[in-house]
Short mmCIF file of C-alpha atoms in Angstrom, two decimals:
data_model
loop_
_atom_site.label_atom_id
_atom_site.label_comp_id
_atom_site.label_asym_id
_atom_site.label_seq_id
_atom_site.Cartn_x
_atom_site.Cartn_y
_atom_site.Cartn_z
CA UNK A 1 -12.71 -15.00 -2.46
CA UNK A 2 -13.80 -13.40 -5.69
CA UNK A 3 -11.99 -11.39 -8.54
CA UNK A 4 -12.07 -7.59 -7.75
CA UNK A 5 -13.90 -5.75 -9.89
CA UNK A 6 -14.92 -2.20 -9.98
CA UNK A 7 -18.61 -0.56 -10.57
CA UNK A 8 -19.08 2.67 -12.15
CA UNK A 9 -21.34 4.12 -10.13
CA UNK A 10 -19.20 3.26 -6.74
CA UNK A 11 -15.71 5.54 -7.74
CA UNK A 12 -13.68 7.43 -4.99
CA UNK A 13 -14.35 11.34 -4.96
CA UNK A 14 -12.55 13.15 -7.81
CA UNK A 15 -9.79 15.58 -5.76
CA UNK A 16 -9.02 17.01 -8.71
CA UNK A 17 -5.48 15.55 -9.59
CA UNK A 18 -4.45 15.54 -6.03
CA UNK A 19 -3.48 11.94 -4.34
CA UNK A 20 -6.57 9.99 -2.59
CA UNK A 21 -6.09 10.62 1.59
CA UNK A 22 -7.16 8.55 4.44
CA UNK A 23 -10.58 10.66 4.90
CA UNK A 24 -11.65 10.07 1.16
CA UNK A 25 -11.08 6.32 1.34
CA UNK A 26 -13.01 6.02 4.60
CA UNK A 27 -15.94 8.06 2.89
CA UNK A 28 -15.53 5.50 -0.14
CA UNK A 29 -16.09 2.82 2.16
CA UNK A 30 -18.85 3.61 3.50
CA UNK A 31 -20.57 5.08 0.62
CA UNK A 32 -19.86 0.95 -0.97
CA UNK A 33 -20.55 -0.98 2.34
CA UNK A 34 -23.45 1.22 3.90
CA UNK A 35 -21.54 1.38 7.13
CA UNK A 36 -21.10 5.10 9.27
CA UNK A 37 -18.25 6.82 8.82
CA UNK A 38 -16.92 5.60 12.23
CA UNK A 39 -17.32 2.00 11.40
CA UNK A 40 -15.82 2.31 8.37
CA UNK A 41 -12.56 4.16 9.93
CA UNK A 42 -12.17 1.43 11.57
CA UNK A 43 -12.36 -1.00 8.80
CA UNK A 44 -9.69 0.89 7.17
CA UNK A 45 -7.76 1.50 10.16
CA UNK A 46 -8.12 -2.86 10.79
CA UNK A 47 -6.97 -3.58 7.31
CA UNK A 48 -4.12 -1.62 7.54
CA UNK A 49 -2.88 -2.47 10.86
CA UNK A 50 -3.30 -6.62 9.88
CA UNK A 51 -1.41 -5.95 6.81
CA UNK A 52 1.35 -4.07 9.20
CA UNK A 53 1.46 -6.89 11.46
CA UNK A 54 1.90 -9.47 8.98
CA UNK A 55 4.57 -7.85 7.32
CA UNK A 56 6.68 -6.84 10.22
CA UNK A 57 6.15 -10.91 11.54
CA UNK A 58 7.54 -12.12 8.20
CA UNK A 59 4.38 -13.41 6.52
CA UNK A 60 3.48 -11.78 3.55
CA UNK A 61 -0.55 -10.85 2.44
CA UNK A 62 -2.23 -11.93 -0.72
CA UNK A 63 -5.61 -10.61 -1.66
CA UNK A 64 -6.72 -12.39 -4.79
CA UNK A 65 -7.05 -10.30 -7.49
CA UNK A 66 -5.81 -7.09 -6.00
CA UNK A 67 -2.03 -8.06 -4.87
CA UNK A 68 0.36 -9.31 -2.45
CA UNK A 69 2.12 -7.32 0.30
CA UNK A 70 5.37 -7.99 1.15
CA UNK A 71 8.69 -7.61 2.89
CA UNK A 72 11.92 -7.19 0.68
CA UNK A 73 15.25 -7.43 2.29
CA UNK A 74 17.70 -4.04 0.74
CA UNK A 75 21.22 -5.40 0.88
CA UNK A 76 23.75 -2.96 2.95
CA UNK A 77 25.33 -0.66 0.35
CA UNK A 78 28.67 1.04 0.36
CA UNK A 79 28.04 4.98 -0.06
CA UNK A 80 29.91 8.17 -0.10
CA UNK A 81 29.86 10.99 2.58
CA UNK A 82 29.15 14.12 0.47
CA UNK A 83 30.92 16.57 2.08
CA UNK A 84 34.18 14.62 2.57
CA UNK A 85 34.12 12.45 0.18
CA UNK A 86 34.20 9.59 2.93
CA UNK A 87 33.27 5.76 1.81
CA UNK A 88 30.55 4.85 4.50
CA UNK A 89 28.87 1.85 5.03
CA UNK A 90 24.54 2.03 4.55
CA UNK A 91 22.48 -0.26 6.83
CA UNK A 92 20.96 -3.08 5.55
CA UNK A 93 17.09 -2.74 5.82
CA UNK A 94 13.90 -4.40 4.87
CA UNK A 95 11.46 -2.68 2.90
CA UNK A 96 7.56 -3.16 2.29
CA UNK A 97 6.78 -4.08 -1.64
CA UNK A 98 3.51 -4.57 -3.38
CA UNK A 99 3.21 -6.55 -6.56
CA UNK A 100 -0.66 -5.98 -8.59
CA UNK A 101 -2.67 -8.94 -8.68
CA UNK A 102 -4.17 -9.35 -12.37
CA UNK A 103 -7.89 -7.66 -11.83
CA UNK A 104 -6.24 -4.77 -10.26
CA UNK A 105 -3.83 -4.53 -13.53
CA UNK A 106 -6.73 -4.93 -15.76
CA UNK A 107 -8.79 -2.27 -14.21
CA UNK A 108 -6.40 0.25 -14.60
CA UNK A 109 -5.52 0.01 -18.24
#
């Protein structure tokens, strides 16, 4: 697999300051690839459910250059009730973490 790297002329719609949706990545992808809009949906869609389904099996996802997907484990805390003032024990959970590959930092600064 190759470094990522970024063209110019292929950049995801401007929104204006507002945060990139689903619907604007899908268009990205298929303004890059050449695909429909449909097949492209489901590209996304595919990515993100394999990257769901690795991390909730325990195996963690590297794409080379762009970054690695994985599963952190949050230890349970000890936390207070607010309203009484009540110590209270706070599950222990795992949470999903992403760590930039080294093209992906580069590109952004």
């Amino acid at each position: 697999m190759s470094a990522l790297t970024i063209h110019p002329d292929h950049t995801l719609p401007n929104r204006g300051g507002f945060p990139l949706n689903k619907n604007d990545l899908v268009a990205a992808v298929a303004s890059r690839t050449g695909l429909s809009k449909a097949d492209s949906a489901k590209a996304v869609d595919g990515v993100v459910a394999s990257i769901t389904s690795s991390l909730s099996g325990g195996t963690e996802v590297r794409l080379v250059g762009f970054g690695t997907f994985s599963v952190s484990h949050r230890k349970a805390p000890m936390g207070r009730n607010p309203r009484t003032g009540e110590r209270i024990q706070i599950a222990a959970t795992n949470v999903p973490k992403f760590k930039s590959g080294k093209a992906l930092k580069a590109a952004v600064n």
